Short mmCIF file of C-alpha atoms in Angstrom, two decimals:
data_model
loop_
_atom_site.label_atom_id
_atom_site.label_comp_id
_atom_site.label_asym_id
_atom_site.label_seq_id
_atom_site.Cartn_x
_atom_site.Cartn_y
_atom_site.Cartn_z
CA UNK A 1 6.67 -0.76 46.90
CA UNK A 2 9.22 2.03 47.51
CA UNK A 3 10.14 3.82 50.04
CA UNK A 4 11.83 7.17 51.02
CA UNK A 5 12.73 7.26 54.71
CA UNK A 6 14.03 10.23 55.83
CA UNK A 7 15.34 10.34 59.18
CA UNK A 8 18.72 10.18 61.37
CA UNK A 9 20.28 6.77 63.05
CA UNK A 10 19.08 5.82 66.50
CA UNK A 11 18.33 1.91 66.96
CA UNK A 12 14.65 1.96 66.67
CA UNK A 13 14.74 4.26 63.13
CA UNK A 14 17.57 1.58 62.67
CA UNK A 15 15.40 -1.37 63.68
CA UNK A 16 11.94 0.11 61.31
CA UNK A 17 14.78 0.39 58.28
CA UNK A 18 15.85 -3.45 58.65
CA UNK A 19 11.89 -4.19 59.03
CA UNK A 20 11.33 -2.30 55.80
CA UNK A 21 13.97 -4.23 54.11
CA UNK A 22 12.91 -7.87 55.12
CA UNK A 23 9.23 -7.26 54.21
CA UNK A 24 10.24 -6.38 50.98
CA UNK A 25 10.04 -2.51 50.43
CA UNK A 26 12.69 -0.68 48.37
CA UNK A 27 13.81 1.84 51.02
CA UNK A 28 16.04 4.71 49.69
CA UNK A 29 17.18 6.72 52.70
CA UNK A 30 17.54 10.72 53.25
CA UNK A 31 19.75 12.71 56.15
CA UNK A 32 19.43 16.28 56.45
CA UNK A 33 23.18 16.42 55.45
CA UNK A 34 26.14 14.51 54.03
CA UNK A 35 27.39 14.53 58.00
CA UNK A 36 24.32 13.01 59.50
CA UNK A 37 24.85 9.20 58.83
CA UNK A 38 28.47 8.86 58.74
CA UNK A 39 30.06 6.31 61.04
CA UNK A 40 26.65 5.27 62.02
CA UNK A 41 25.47 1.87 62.45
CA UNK A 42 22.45 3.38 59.58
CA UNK A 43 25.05 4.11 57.23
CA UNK A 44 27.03 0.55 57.35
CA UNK A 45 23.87 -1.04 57.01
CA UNK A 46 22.78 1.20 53.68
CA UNK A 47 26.15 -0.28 52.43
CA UNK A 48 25.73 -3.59 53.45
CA UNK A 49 22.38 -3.94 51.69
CA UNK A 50 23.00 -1.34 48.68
CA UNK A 51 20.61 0.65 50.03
CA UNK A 52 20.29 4.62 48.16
CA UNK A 53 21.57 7.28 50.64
CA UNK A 54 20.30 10.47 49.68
CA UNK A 55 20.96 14.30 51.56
CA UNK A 56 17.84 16.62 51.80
CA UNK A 57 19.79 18.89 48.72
CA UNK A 58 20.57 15.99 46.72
CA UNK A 59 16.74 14.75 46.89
CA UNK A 60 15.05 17.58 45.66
CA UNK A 61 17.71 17.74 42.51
CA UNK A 62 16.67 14.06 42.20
CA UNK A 63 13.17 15.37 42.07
CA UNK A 64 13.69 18.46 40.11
CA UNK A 65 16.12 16.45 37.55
CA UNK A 66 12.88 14.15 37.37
CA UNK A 67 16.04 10.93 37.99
CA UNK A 68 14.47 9.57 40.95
CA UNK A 69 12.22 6.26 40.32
CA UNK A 70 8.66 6.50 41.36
CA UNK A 71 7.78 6.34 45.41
CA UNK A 72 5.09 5.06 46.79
CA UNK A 73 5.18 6.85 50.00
CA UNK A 74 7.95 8.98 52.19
CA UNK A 75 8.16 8.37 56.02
CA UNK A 76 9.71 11.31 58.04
CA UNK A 77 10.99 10.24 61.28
CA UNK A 78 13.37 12.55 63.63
CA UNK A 79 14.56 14.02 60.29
CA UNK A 80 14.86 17.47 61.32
CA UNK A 81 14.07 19.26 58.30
CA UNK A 82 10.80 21.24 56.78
CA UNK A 83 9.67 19.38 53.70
CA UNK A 84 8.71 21.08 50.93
CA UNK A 85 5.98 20.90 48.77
CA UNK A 86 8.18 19.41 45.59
CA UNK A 87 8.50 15.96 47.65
CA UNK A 88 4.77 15.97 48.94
CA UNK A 89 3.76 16.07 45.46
CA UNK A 90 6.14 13.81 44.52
CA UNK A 91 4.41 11.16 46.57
CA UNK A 92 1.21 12.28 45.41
CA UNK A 93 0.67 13.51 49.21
CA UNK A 94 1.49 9.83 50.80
CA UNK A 95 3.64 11.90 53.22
CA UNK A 96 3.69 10.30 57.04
CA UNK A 97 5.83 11.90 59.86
CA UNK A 98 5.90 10.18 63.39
CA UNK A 99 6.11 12.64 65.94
CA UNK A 100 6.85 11.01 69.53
CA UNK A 101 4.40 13.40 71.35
CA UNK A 102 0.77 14.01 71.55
CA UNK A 103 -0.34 16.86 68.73
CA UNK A 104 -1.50 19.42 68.93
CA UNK A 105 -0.07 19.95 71.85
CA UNK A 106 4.05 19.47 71.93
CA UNK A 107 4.56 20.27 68.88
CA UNK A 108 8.11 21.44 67.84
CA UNK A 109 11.74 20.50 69.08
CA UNK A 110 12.82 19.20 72.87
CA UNK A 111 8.74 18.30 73.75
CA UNK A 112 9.97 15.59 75.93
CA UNK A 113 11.58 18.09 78.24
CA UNK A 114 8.15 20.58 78.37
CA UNK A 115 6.81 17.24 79.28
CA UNK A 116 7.94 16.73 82.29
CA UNK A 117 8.30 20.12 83.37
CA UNK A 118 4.77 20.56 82.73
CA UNK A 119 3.78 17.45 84.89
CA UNK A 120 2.03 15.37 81.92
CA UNK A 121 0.94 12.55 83.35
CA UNK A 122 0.13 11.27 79.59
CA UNK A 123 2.86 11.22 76.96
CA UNK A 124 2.07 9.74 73.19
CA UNK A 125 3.11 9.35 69.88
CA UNK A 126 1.56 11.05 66.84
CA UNK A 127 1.05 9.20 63.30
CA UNK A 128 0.12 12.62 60.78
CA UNK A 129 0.45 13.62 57.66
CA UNK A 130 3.04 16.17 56.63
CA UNK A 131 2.19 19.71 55.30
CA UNK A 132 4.32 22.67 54.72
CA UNK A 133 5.01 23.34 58.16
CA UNK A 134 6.38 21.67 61.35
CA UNK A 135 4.18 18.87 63.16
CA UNK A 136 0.79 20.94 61.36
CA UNK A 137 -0.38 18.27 58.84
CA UNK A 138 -3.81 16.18 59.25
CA UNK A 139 -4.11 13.60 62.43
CA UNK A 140 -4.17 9.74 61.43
CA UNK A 141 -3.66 8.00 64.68
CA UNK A 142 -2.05 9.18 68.54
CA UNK A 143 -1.34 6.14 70.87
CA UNK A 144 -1.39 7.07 74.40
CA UNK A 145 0.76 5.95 77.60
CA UNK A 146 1.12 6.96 81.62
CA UNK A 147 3.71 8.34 83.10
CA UNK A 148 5.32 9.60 85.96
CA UNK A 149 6.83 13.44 85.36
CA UNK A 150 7.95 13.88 88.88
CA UNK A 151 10.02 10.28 88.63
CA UNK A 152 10.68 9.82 84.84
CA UNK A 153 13.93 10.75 83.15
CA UNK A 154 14.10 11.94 79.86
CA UNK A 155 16.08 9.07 78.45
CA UNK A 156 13.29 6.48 79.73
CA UNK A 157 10.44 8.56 78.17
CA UNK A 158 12.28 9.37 75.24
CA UNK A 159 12.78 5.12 75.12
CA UNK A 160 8.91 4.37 75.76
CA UNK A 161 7.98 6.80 73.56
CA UNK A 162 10.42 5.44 70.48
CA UNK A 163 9.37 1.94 71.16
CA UNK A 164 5.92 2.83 70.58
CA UNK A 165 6.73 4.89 67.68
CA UNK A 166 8.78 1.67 65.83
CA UNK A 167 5.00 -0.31 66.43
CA UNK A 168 3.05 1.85 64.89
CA UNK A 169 5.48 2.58 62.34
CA UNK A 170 4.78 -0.92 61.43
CA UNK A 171 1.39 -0.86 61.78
CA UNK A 172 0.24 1.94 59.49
CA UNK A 173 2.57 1.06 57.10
CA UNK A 174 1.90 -2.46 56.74
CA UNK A 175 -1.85 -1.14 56.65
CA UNK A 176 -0.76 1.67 53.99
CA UNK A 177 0.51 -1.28 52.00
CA UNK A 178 -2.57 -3.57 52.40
CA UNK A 179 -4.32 -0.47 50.58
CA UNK A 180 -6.25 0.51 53.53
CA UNK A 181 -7.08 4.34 53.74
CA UNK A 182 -6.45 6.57 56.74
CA UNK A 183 -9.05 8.79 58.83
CA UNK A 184 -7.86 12.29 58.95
CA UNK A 185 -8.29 14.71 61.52
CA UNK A 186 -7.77 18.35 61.43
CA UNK A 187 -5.41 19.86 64.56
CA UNK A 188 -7.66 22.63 64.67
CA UNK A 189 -10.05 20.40 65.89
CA UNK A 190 -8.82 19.33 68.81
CA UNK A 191 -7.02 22.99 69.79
CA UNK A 192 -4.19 25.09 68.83
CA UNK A 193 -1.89 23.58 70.99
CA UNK A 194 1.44 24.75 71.41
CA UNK A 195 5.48 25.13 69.00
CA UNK A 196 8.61 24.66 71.26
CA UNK A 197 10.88 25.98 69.84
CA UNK A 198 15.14 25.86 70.89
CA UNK A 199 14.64 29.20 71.84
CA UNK A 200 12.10 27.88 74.48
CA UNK A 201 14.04 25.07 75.59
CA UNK A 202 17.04 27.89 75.99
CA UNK A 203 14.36 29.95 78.19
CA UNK A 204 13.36 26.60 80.28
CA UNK A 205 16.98 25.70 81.36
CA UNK A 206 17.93 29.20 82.79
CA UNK A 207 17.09 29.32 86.50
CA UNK A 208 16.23 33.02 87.52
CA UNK A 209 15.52 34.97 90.63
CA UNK A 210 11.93 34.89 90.48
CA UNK A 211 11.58 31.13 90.34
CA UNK A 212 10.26 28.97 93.71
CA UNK A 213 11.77 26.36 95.01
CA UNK A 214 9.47 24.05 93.43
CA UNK A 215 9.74 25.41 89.58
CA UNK A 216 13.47 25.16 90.00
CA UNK A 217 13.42 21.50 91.16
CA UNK A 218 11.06 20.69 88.11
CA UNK A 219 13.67 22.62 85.72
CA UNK A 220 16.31 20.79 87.04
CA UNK A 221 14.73 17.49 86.53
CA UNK A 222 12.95 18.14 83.15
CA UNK A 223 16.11 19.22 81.72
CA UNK A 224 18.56 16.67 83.54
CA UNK A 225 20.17 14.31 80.43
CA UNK A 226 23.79 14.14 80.52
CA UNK A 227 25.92 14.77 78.81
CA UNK A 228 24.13 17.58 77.83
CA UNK A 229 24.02 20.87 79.50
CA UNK A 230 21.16 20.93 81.94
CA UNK A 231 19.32 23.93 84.01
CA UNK A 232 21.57 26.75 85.46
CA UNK A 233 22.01 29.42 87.04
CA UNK A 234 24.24 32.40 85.53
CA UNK A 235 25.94 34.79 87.38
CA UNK A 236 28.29 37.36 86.21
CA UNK A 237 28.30 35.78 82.76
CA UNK A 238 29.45 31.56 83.91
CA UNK A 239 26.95 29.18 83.94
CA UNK A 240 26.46 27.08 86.81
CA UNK A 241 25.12 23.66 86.07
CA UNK A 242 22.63 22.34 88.66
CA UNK A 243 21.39 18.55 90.11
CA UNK A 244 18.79 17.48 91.31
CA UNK A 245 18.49 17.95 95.63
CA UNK A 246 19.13 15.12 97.47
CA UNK A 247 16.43 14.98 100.19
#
């Protein structure tokens, strides 16, 4: 069976790749960009095993050239790209994105950070299939966990979350190649939910005037993940980073 996995390296994309590979599947891999992979542990591993490295361009010439080999399915995993209708058809629909958040609700870019400023105490990953747009397509399977959103730091949700995403990667793909079909839920049916956007993680960070005490303490911590630029305040155009209150 073949594979397209399109996605970026982190170790647990890294770790479902070598799991692909020893269970037999012909995995050709696709970045975003030619940048993406390069000095990545992903990349020397493509190498090692003479895997296909593809960028999002160079896969839809493949597909319009008609010089890619039949896939079975494509797997979309912190990819970071729309995908278009030409691949979807290409895998006659057998399109599966994990998103590591509960849809319909966090759908969209830096959910983990909403999160927790939104006091969740739920967090999930979502198994769907991919449409036209963002994080939209039909519902196979969430899987659920607790947490914490007053205590829990980005990196450890972000970790829970990808742990359970590399498990049911396995699952529904072992179960997609066992022939079983999926159920398939419509988002609309369980609400609209909600797209974050950069713009609204951009919006989140800024401290203002008009926030309490309390919605700046839950900025500070929902955005805390160094190295990157947290909340702040601004003030006659410099940014001033802030940390968490030691009480």
């Amino acid at each position: 069976m073949r594979v397209l996995f399109l996605t970026k390296s982190k170790p647990y994309t890294l770790k479902f790749l070598e799991w692909m590979v020893q269970v037999g599947f012909q995995v050709i891999v696709v970045s975003k960009d030619k940048l993406v992979l390069e000095n990545t542990k992903m990349k020397k591993y493509c190498e090692e095993q003479g895997i296909l490295v593809l960028d999002n361009e160079g896969l839809y010439r493949e597909i319009k050239n008609r010089s890619l080999p039949p896939v079975d399915l494509a797997i979309s995993n912190t990819f970071g790209r729309l995908i278009k209708k030409d691949l979807i058809d290409f895998v006659a629909g057998n399109c599966f994105n994990f998103h590591c958040a509960i849809l319909p609700d966090y759908k969209g870019l830096f959910v983990y950070n909403h999160g927790i400023f939104n006091g969740e105490k739920e967090w999930g990953v979502t198994a769907h299939y991919v449409n036209e747009k963002f994080d939209e397509g039909d519902i196979i399977e969430i899987r659920r966990f607790s947490i914490l959103p007053q205590s829990i730091t980005i990196k450890e949700l972000e970790e829970q979350a990808q742990s359970l995403a590399y498990k049911m990667s396995v699952d529904l793909i072992s179960n997609f190649k066992e022939g079983k079909s999926f159920c398939r839920t419509k988002q609309d049916c369980l609400g609209k939910g909600r797209y974050y956007s950069k713009e609204d993680f951009e919006q989140l960070k800024k401290v203002t005037e008009n926030d309490d005490a309390e919605t700046i303490r839950r900025k500070i911590h929902a955005c805390w993940c160094p190295p990157y630029e947290g909340a702040y305040i601004e003030r006659d155009g410099v940014r001033f980073e802030l940390k968490e209150a030691i009480t």
